[in-house]
């Protein structure tokens, strides 16, 4: 099934069930007020939501209406815990080669970083940032949202704890990144609010694309309606189960934990492109001796989307404009 949260007069929004083709939706408030409530009461809520989803698919859901992604918040508007990984080692290898970086990571140990979960943005909202000198960048990722997962859970147990999948743009401000990395305490100004696609989906919606703990679909990225890349998720060097197990080594993960894959990056980047500016600029340094592609300027527009084997949008599209403070007009 597919779930979304529409804008309302509350911080947590209005939970709706969305049809597979993303054309229609139906209110789910009689089952659960918010997606966080669903995650905390999955055994009770999920079967009812699935029944409502099937009714919507069969054009039998009372009160169904046209789904408008411009009215969507992030599916989970905030998370008690948001952790991001760097599970595509190809991305790190490109950055190290281009900029002669020395990052000492033990073999077989995934890179994870604690992130801010209080300010998630919707798929069509204008994205304001303070200054073009911040060197605004984007990073296309898949995220998983979990049930309660106990400390010490194995990768297989963690995989069984995945409840939903989501698509997001991990916005980065590169001017601040090197300084904050050197300080050794994580990212603050380098990692502002994250932008999410309109719907979150259960594992069955991925079909055969869910393989070995990975989402093996192309992530379509465009900048100002021009193709930027379509790297595939199959090249994750760590599965989502392995990432979650590493995270849960000495802590319990609460229902609603959000874990990101890290920037999609493929070895055949010459053919499939990239999902972030920093990687393309690094490849330009390797090839030409200097970066050529500029960071984002005010007024630019980005789009991220994943299509299944039937060319149906899985999560809907992130499609938003980057603006100066005070210039947001919405879509």
Short mmCIF file of C-alpha atoms in Angstrom, two decimals:
data_model
loop_
_atom_site.label_atom_id
_atom_site.label_comp_id
_atom_site.label_asym_id
_atom_site.label_seq_id
_atom_site.Cartn_x
_atom_site.Cartn_y
_atom_site.Cartn_z
CA UNK A 1 0.00 0.00 0.00
CA UNK A 2 0.94 3.66 -0.37
CA UNK A 3 0.53 6.25 2.37
CA UNK A 4 0.84 10.03 2.41
CA UNK A 5 0.40 12.91 4.82
CA UNK A 6 -1.48 15.97 3.61
CA UNK A 7 -1.06 19.47 4.99
CA UNK A 8 -3.44 20.36 7.80
CA UNK A 9 -3.61 22.62 10.84
CA UNK A 10 -1.44 20.20 12.86
CA UNK A 11 2.29 19.50 12.80
CA UNK A 12 1.66 15.82 11.99
CA UNK A 13 -0.71 16.46 9.08
CA UNK A 14 -3.59 14.33 7.81
CA UNK A 15 -2.97 10.66 6.99
CA UNK A 16 -4.34 9.34 3.69
CA UNK A 17 -4.12 6.14 1.68
CA UNK A 18 -3.08 6.69 -1.95
CA UNK A 19 -3.83 4.55 -5.00
CA UNK A 20 -1.01 2.69 -6.70
CA UNK A 21 -1.02 5.04 -9.69
CA UNK A 22 -1.05 8.05 -7.31
CA UNK A 23 -4.20 9.47 -8.90
CA UNK A 24 -6.59 9.13 -5.94
CA UNK A 25 -6.57 9.16 -2.16
CA UNK A 26 -8.90 8.52 0.74
CA UNK A 27 -8.79 9.83 4.28
CA UNK A 28 -7.53 7.33 6.87
CA UNK A 29 -8.31 9.24 10.07
CA UNK A 30 -10.84 6.64 11.24
CA UNK A 31 -8.00 4.12 11.36
CA UNK A 32 -5.15 6.31 12.57
CA UNK A 33 -4.59 10.04 13.02
CA UNK A 34 -0.95 10.08 11.88
CA UNK A 35 1.66 7.88 10.25
CA UNK A 36 3.64 7.83 13.49
CA UNK A 37 0.59 6.33 15.20
CA UNK A 38 0.44 3.64 12.50
CA UNK A 39 4.09 2.75 13.06
CA UNK A 40 3.55 2.46 16.80
CA UNK A 41 0.40 0.32 16.35
CA UNK A 42 1.28 -1.52 13.16
CA UNK A 43 -0.37 -4.85 13.95
CA UNK A 44 -3.72 -3.15 14.50
CA UNK A 45 -3.56 -0.41 11.88
CA UNK A 46 -1.78 -1.98 8.90
CA UNK A 47 -4.47 -4.60 8.07
CA UNK A 48 -7.17 -1.93 8.15
CA UNK A 49 -5.14 0.41 5.97
CA UNK A 50 -4.46 -2.44 3.54
CA UNK A 51 -8.19 -3.11 3.28
CA UNK A 52 -8.82 0.58 2.61
CA UNK A 53 -6.05 0.58 -0.02
CA UNK A 54 -7.64 -2.39 -1.79
CA UNK A 55 -11.03 -0.67 -1.73
CA UNK A 56 -9.43 2.41 -3.27
CA UNK A 57 -7.80 0.28 -5.96
CA UNK A 58 -11.21 -1.24 -6.78
CA UNK A 59 -12.91 2.18 -6.91
CA UNK A 60 -15.02 1.24 -3.89
CA UNK A 61 -13.60 3.59 -1.25
CA UNK A 62 -16.16 6.07 0.06
CA UNK A 63 -14.99 9.66 0.02
CA UNK A 64 -12.09 9.14 -2.41
CA UNK A 65 -10.67 12.30 -3.98
CA UNK A 66 -7.97 13.37 -6.45
CA UNK A 67 -4.51 13.12 -4.94
CA UNK A 68 -2.55 16.37 -5.23
CA UNK A 69 1.16 15.97 -4.35
CA UNK A 70 1.45 19.73 -3.95
CA UNK A 71 -0.66 19.33 -0.80
CA UNK A 72 1.59 16.63 0.62
CA UNK A 73 3.97 17.02 3.51
CA UNK A 74 6.78 14.53 3.97
CA UNK A 75 5.03 11.16 4.54
CA UNK A 76 6.51 11.12 8.03
CA UNK A 77 6.63 14.86 8.79
CA UNK A 78 9.20 14.43 11.56
CA UNK A 79 11.14 11.53 13.02
CA UNK A 80 12.28 10.85 16.56
CA UNK A 81 15.44 9.41 15.01
CA UNK A 82 16.90 10.10 11.55
CA UNK A 83 20.21 8.47 10.67
CA UNK A 84 21.89 8.62 7.27
CA UNK A 85 24.36 6.13 5.85
CA UNK A 86 26.99 6.27 3.13
CA UNK A 87 26.31 2.80 1.76
CA UNK A 88 27.52 3.36 -1.82
CA UNK A 89 31.28 3.08 -1.41
CA UNK A 90 31.80 4.14 -5.02
CA UNK A 91 30.69 7.64 -4.08
CA UNK A 92 33.28 7.89 -1.33
CA UNK A 93 36.00 6.46 -3.56
CA UNK A 94 35.34 9.13 -6.21
CA UNK A 95 35.48 11.93 -3.64
CA UNK A 96 38.69 10.63 -2.10
CA UNK A 97 40.39 10.30 -5.47
CA UNK A 98 39.34 13.75 -6.69
CA UNK A 99 40.28 15.67 -3.57
CA UNK A 100 43.05 13.46 -2.14
CA UNK A 101 41.06 12.75 1.00
CA UNK A 102 42.22 10.32 3.66
CA UNK A 103 39.26 8.75 5.44
CA UNK A 104 40.15 5.88 7.75
CA UNK A 105 37.14 3.55 7.78
CA UNK A 106 37.66 -0.06 8.90
CA UNK A 107 36.77 -2.56 6.21
CA UNK A 108 33.24 -3.88 6.56
CA UNK A 109 32.09 -1.06 8.84
CA UNK A 110 29.35 1.20 7.41
CA UNK A 111 29.46 4.96 7.81
CA UNK A 112 26.42 6.31 9.68
CA UNK A 113 25.71 9.81 10.92
CA UNK A 114 23.00 11.15 13.20
CA UNK A 115 20.75 13.67 11.44
CA UNK A 116 18.09 16.23 12.29
CA UNK A 117 14.56 14.82 12.19
CA UNK A 118 12.48 17.85 13.17
CA UNK A 119 12.19 19.71 9.85
CA UNK A 120 11.22 17.60 6.84
CA UNK A 121 9.94 19.27 3.66
CA UNK A 122 7.20 18.23 1.26
CA UNK A 123 7.76 17.24 -2.38
CA UNK A 124 6.55 20.43 -4.05
CA UNK A 125 7.40 23.07 -1.46
CA UNK A 126 9.75 25.85 -2.45
CA UNK A 127 13.08 25.33 -0.69
CA UNK A 128 14.55 28.51 0.74
CA UNK A 129 18.22 28.67 1.74
CA UNK A 130 20.16 31.67 3.06
CA UNK A 131 22.88 32.35 0.49
CA UNK A 132 24.09 31.02 -2.87
CA UNK A 133 27.58 31.11 -1.35
CA UNK A 134 26.51 28.16 0.81
CA UNK A 135 27.04 25.99 -2.32
CA UNK A 136 23.70 24.21 -2.19
CA UNK A 137 23.82 20.59 -3.38
CA UNK A 138 21.46 17.63 -3.60
CA UNK A 139 21.76 13.92 -2.89
CA UNK A 140 19.19 11.38 -4.05
CA UNK A 141 18.52 8.58 -1.56
CA UNK A 142 16.12 5.86 -0.48
CA UNK A 143 15.10 5.66 3.16
CA UNK A 144 13.48 2.96 5.28
CA UNK A 145 11.15 3.58 8.22
CA UNK A 146 11.11 0.91 10.91
CA UNK A 147 9.06 -0.70 13.61
CA UNK A 148 10.56 -1.12 17.08
CA UNK A 149 13.86 -2.99 16.65
CA UNK A 150 15.60 -4.33 19.78
CA UNK A 151 19.23 -3.80 20.61
CA UNK A 152 21.46 -6.47 19.08
CA UNK A 153 19.05 -7.43 16.28
CA UNK A 154 20.59 -9.35 13.39
CA UNK A 155 20.44 -8.06 9.79
CA UNK A 156 17.64 -10.53 9.03
CA UNK A 157 15.67 -9.42 12.09
CA UNK A 158 16.22 -5.78 11.19
CA UNK A 159 15.02 -6.36 7.65
CA UNK A 160 11.81 -7.86 9.03
CA UNK A 161 11.43 -4.65 11.04
CA UNK A 162 11.26 -2.44 7.95
CA UNK A 163 7.74 -1.08 7.58
CA UNK A 164 7.95 1.54 4.85
CA UNK A 165 10.22 2.93 2.13
CA UNK A 166 10.56 6.55 1.11
CA UNK A 167 12.50 8.62 -1.44
CA UNK A 168 14.31 11.79 -0.40
CA UNK A 169 16.73 14.54 -1.37
CA UNK A 170 19.38 14.95 1.30
CA UNK A 171 20.11 18.65 0.73
CA UNK A 172 23.70 19.66 1.50
CA UNK A 173 25.47 22.98 1.89
CA UNK A 174 29.00 22.20 0.74
CA UNK A 175 30.60 25.43 1.99
CA UNK A 176 30.07 24.26 5.56
CA UNK A 177 30.75 20.55 5.10
CA UNK A 178 34.57 20.44 5.23
CA UNK A 179 34.70 22.70 8.28
CA UNK A 180 32.19 20.61 10.19
CA UNK A 181 33.84 17.33 9.16
CA UNK A 182 37.17 18.64 10.50
CA UNK A 183 35.53 19.45 13.83
CA UNK A 184 34.57 15.78 14.21
CA UNK A 185 31.14 16.23 15.75
CA UNK A 186 28.76 15.75 12.82
CA UNK A 187 26.87 18.06 10.49
CA UNK A 188 24.70 21.02 11.45
CA UNK A 189 24.87 23.87 8.91
CA UNK A 190 26.07 21.49 6.18
CA UNK A 191 22.85 19.45 6.39
CA UNK A 192 19.65 21.53 6.51
CA UNK A 193 16.09 20.28 6.02
CA UNK A 194 15.55 17.11 3.96
CA UNK A 195 12.95 16.91 1.14
CA UNK A 196 10.71 13.86 0.69
CA UNK A 197 8.64 12.38 -2.12
CA UNK A 198 4.87 12.44 -1.48
CA UNK A 199 4.23 8.81 -0.56
CA UNK A 200 5.81 6.07 1.53
CA UNK A 201 5.24 2.47 0.43
CA UNK A 202 5.22 -0.98 1.96
CA UNK A 203 7.74 -3.57 0.81
CA UNK A 204 5.27 -5.43 -1.41
CA UNK A 205 4.92 -2.32 -3.60
CA UNK A 206 8.55 -2.78 -4.66
CA UNK A 207 7.88 -6.27 -6.05
CA UNK A 208 10.93 -7.89 -7.63
CA UNK A 209 12.90 -4.66 -7.17
CA UNK A 210 13.46 -5.58 -3.51
CA UNK A 211 16.50 -7.86 -3.69
CA UNK A 212 19.06 -8.76 -1.04
CA UNK A 213 18.00 -5.88 1.17
CA UNK A 214 18.31 -3.31 -1.61
CA UNK A 215 15.94 -1.34 -3.84
CA UNK A 216 17.15 -2.21 -7.34
CA UNK A 217 15.50 0.61 -9.27
CA UNK A 218 16.92 3.60 -11.11
CA UNK A 219 16.73 6.93 -9.32
CA UNK A 220 15.83 9.48 -12.01
CA UNK A 221 17.32 12.92 -11.31
CA UNK A 222 16.86 16.08 -13.35
CA UNK A 223 18.02 19.66 -12.89
CA UNK A 224 15.97 22.37 -14.57
CA UNK A 225 14.24 19.65 -16.65
CA UNK A 226 17.60 18.38 -17.93
CA UNK A 227 18.71 14.81 -17.22
CA UNK A 228 21.34 14.59 -14.49
CA UNK A 229 21.51 10.87 -13.75
CA UNK A 230 19.72 7.60 -13.13
CA UNK A 231 21.95 5.49 -10.84
CA UNK A 232 20.50 2.21 -9.55
CA UNK A 233 20.18 1.06 -5.95
CA UNK A 234 21.56 -2.43 -6.59
CA UNK A 235 25.14 -1.26 -5.95
CA UNK A 236 24.66 -0.52 -2.24
CA UNK A 237 27.65 -2.11 -0.54
CA UNK A 238 25.65 -2.69 2.65
CA UNK A 239 22.04 -3.89 2.74
CA UNK A 240 19.44 -2.04 4.76
CA UNK A 241 19.37 -4.97 7.18
CA UNK A 242 23.13 -4.68 7.72
CA UNK A 243 22.91 -0.92 8.22
CA UNK A 244 20.09 -1.22 10.74
CA UNK A 245 21.88 -4.01 12.60
CA UNK A 246 24.99 -1.84 12.91
CA UNK A 247 22.84 1.01 14.21
CA UNK A 248 21.09 -1.27 16.71
CA UNK A 249 24.31 -2.82 18.07
CA UNK A 250 23.98 -1.09 21.44
CA UNK A 251 20.63 0.69 21.27
CA UNK A 252 16.95 0.03 20.73
CA UNK A 253 15.43 1.59 17.62
CA UNK A 254 12.00 3.09 18.20
CA UNK A 255 9.10 2.78 15.80
CA UNK A 256 9.46 5.53 13.22
CA UNK A 257 13.24 5.41 13.00
CA UNK A 258 14.29 6.69 9.55
CA UNK A 259 17.50 5.37 7.96
CA UNK A 260 18.84 6.69 4.64
CA UNK A 261 20.91 4.78 2.11
CA UNK A 262 23.34 7.53 1.30
CA UNK A 263 23.90 9.06 -2.12
CA UNK A 264 23.08 6.73 -5.01
CA UNK A 265 26.29 6.14 -6.95
CA UNK A 266 27.20 3.58 -9.63
CA UNK A 267 30.52 2.48 -11.06
CA UNK A 268 29.33 3.06 -14.64
CA UNK A 269 28.78 6.75 -13.89
CA UNK A 270 29.80 7.73 -17.41
CA UNK A 271 26.60 6.09 -18.64
CA UNK A 272 24.17 6.55 -15.73
CA UNK A 273 25.30 9.90 -14.34
CA UNK A 274 25.14 10.87 -10.68
CA UNK A 275 22.58 11.80 -8.05
CA UNK A 276 24.51 14.69 -6.53
CA UNK A 277 26.52 17.70 -7.69
CA UNK A 278 29.55 16.96 -5.52
CA UNK A 279 30.10 13.64 -7.27
CA UNK A 280 29.77 15.14 -10.75
CA UNK A 281 32.16 17.94 -9.80
CA UNK A 282 34.62 15.38 -8.39
CA UNK A 283 34.51 13.42 -11.65
CA UNK A 284 35.22 16.66 -13.52
CA UNK A 285 38.24 17.25 -11.30
CA UNK A 286 39.51 13.76 -12.11
CA UNK A 287 38.95 14.21 -15.86
CA UNK A 288 39.59 17.92 -16.45
CA UNK A 289 41.57 19.05 -13.41
CA UNK A 290 38.81 21.31 -12.08
CA UNK A 291 35.04 21.26 -11.46
CA UNK A 292 32.84 22.71 -14.18
CA UNK A 293 29.26 22.18 -12.96
CA UNK A 294 28.02 24.97 -10.64
CA UNK A 295 26.20 24.46 -7.39
CA UNK A 296 22.53 25.45 -7.19
CA UNK A 297 21.46 29.03 -7.68
CA UNK A 298 18.18 30.63 -6.63
CA UNK A 299 15.36 29.81 -9.03
CA UNK A 300 16.60 26.37 -10.05
CA UNK A 301 14.36 23.34 -9.99
CA UNK A 302 15.09 19.68 -9.12
CA UNK A 303 13.12 16.51 -9.74
CA UNK A 304 13.67 13.03 -8.27
CA UNK A 305 11.57 9.98 -9.11
CA UNK A 306 11.65 6.17 -9.24
CA UNK A 307 9.61 4.15 -11.73
CA UNK A 308 8.80 0.47 -11.35
CA UNK A 309 9.01 -2.16 -14.11
CA UNK A 310 5.61 -0.99 -15.41
CA UNK A 311 6.82 2.64 -15.57
CA UNK A 312 4.58 3.57 -12.62
CA UNK A 313 5.98 6.11 -10.18
CA UNK A 314 6.66 4.27 -6.92
CA UNK A 315 6.90 7.22 -4.51
CA UNK A 316 5.69 10.08 -6.66
CA UNK A 317 8.12 12.84 -7.60
CA UNK A 318 10.08 15.36 -5.61
CA UNK A 319 9.71 18.48 -7.73
CA UNK A 320 10.69 21.71 -6.05
CA UNK A 321 12.31 25.08 -6.62
CA UNK A 322 15.26 26.55 -4.71
CA UNK A 323 14.72 30.15 -3.67
CA UNK A 324 16.05 33.03 -1.60
CA UNK A 325 14.57 33.57 1.86
CA UNK A 326 11.18 35.23 1.57
CA UNK A 327 10.76 34.29 -2.11
CA UNK A 328 8.74 31.11 -1.58
CA UNK A 329 5.50 31.08 -3.53
CA UNK A 330 4.63 27.37 -3.63
CA UNK A 331 3.37 25.55 -6.69
#
